[in-house]
Amino acid sequence: MKGKFLAAMTLAMSLVFTGCGGDSGSSSGGDKPAAGSEVTLKIGATPAPHAEILEQIKPDLKEQGINLEIVEFNDYVQPNIALNDKELDANFFQHEPYLNDFVKEHKDVKLKNAGGVHIEPMGVYSKKIKDLNELADGATVSIPNDPTNGGRALLLLQKANLLKLKDGINEEATVQDIAENPKNLVIQEVEAAQLPRTLEDVDISIINTNFALNADLNPMKDALFIEDKDSPYVNIVAVREDESRDEINKLLTAIKSDKVKKFIEEKYQGAIVPAF
């Protein structure tokens, strides 16, 4: 009886140690995950430059067990709605003034700025004139119809000495805040993504750089006037207010790397400026 008991104990101990031995070799690569433990992060982005920048960090995140899935959008509304509804884990397409205004207008949306990445100087474009001095009296101008980018466009027109806004007005400016309009410019408010299509019909258009790039416009060559590089409109990665996952921290570290800075500087030649 004693012999049978010892044999059973020996077999049980053997099984225990065999199980421990199998676990010990499953994850020993530091940040590298165990096989089969890859996590997918879905991030919404406009095609250029945001999706192009994200493509640069996919291999780096892959090594850390994160599969970066980029979902492209061509508007400024759905990426925030999808993120708030948990269809995305983050988005990368907007600056903080726009996000703040969006959250103010949509009370059920709870999003926050997770970190700034780059600046996209807004520019003045035209297919009808080569210099702003050629702009005729009564010329038509298309600008973004969302509040923050619309105000930003008006500030750019003011900086180009084409109009003057009321004293104390900033990025929240609207066409009603125009105090002086010496050229009697006719302002047309259009959805930001559609602005490049208006170039055949208007004299000048104020276009965000991402949509200019999508339309094969080179901000450094084609813009008649452009924001300074010290523009406060830094494009950010946005997440939900309750976000605290380590995968998001790894995403932010990767997107603010020297590798990405070099890519932005070499690819966009000043049209996009790193903000880190």
Short mmCIF file of N, CA and C in Angstrom, two decimals, residues 12 19-20 86 107-108 124 126 135 168 181 189 196 214 217 228 230 237 249-250 268:
data_model
loop_
_atom_site.label_atom_id
_atom_site.label_comp_id
_atom_site.label_asym_id
_atom_site.label_seq_id
_atom_site.Cartn_x
_atom_site.Cartn_y
_atom_site.Cartn_z
N ALA A 12 2.25 12.58 -9.57
CA ALA A 12 1.63 13.90 -9.40
C ALA A 12 2.66 15.00 -9.43
N GLY A 19 4.12 21.05 -15.96
CA GLY A 19 3.29 22.22 -16.22
C GLY A 19 4.06 23.50 -16.00
N CYS A 20 4.83 23.62 -14.92
CA CYS A 20 5.61 24.82 -14.65
C CYS A 20 6.65 25.06 -15.71
N LYS A 86 -16.96 53.88 -29.01
CA LYS A 86 -16.07 52.74 -28.81
C LYS A 86 -15.89 51.87 -30.05
N LYS A 107 -22.72 67.28 -26.06
CA LYS A 107 -22.62 67.10 -24.61
C LYS A 107 -22.37 65.66 -24.19
N ASP A 108 -22.78 64.69 -25.03
CA ASP A 108 -22.60 63.28 -24.66
C ASP A 108 -21.23 62.73 -25.08
N VAL A 124 -3.79 79.65 -48.20
CA VAL A 124 -4.69 80.26 -49.17
C VAL A 124 -4.30 79.73 -50.55
N SER A 126 -5.46 79.11 -54.88
CA SER A 126 -6.26 79.63 -55.99
C SER A 126 -5.85 78.98 -57.31
N LEU A 135 -6.14 89.92 -56.41
CA LEU A 135 -7.52 89.66 -55.99
C LEU A 135 -8.40 90.88 -56.28
N GLY A 168 -10.29 92.07 -30.36
CA GLY A 168 -10.43 91.03 -29.35
C GLY A 168 -10.96 89.71 -29.85
N ASN A 181 -13.93 95.17 -44.62
CA ASN A 181 -13.81 94.27 -45.77
C ASN A 181 -13.58 95.12 -47.01
N GLU A 189 -19.03 79.59 -46.85
CA GLU A 189 -18.64 78.59 -45.87
C GLU A 189 -18.99 77.19 -46.39
N PRO A 196 -11.15 71.88 -51.58
CA PRO A 196 -10.37 71.81 -52.84
C PRO A 196 -11.25 71.78 -54.08
N ASN A 214 -4.41 65.88 -49.97
CA ASN A 214 -5.27 64.91 -50.64
C ASN A 214 -5.59 65.33 -52.07
N LEU A 217 -2.17 69.28 -53.73
CA LEU A 217 -1.67 70.65 -53.60
C LEU A 217 -0.49 70.64 -52.63
N ASP A 228 2.14 80.93 -40.15
CA ASP A 228 3.50 80.78 -39.62
C ASP A 228 3.67 79.41 -38.99
N ASP A 230 4.66 78.79 -36.16
CA ASP A 230 4.36 78.81 -34.73
C ASP A 230 2.85 78.77 -34.47
N VAL A 237 -3.52 63.34 -30.95
CA VAL A 237 -4.17 62.04 -30.81
C VAL A 237 -5.23 62.21 -29.73
N ASN A 249 -0.27 54.44 -24.42
CA ASN A 249 1.02 55.07 -24.09
C ASN A 249 2.10 54.64 -25.08
N LYS A 250 2.07 53.38 -25.48
CA LYS A 250 3.05 52.88 -26.46
C LYS A 250 2.82 53.51 -27.82
N TYR A 268 7.41 65.88 -45.98
CA TYR A 268 6.56 67.03 -46.21
C TYR A 268 7.31 68.34 -46.41
#
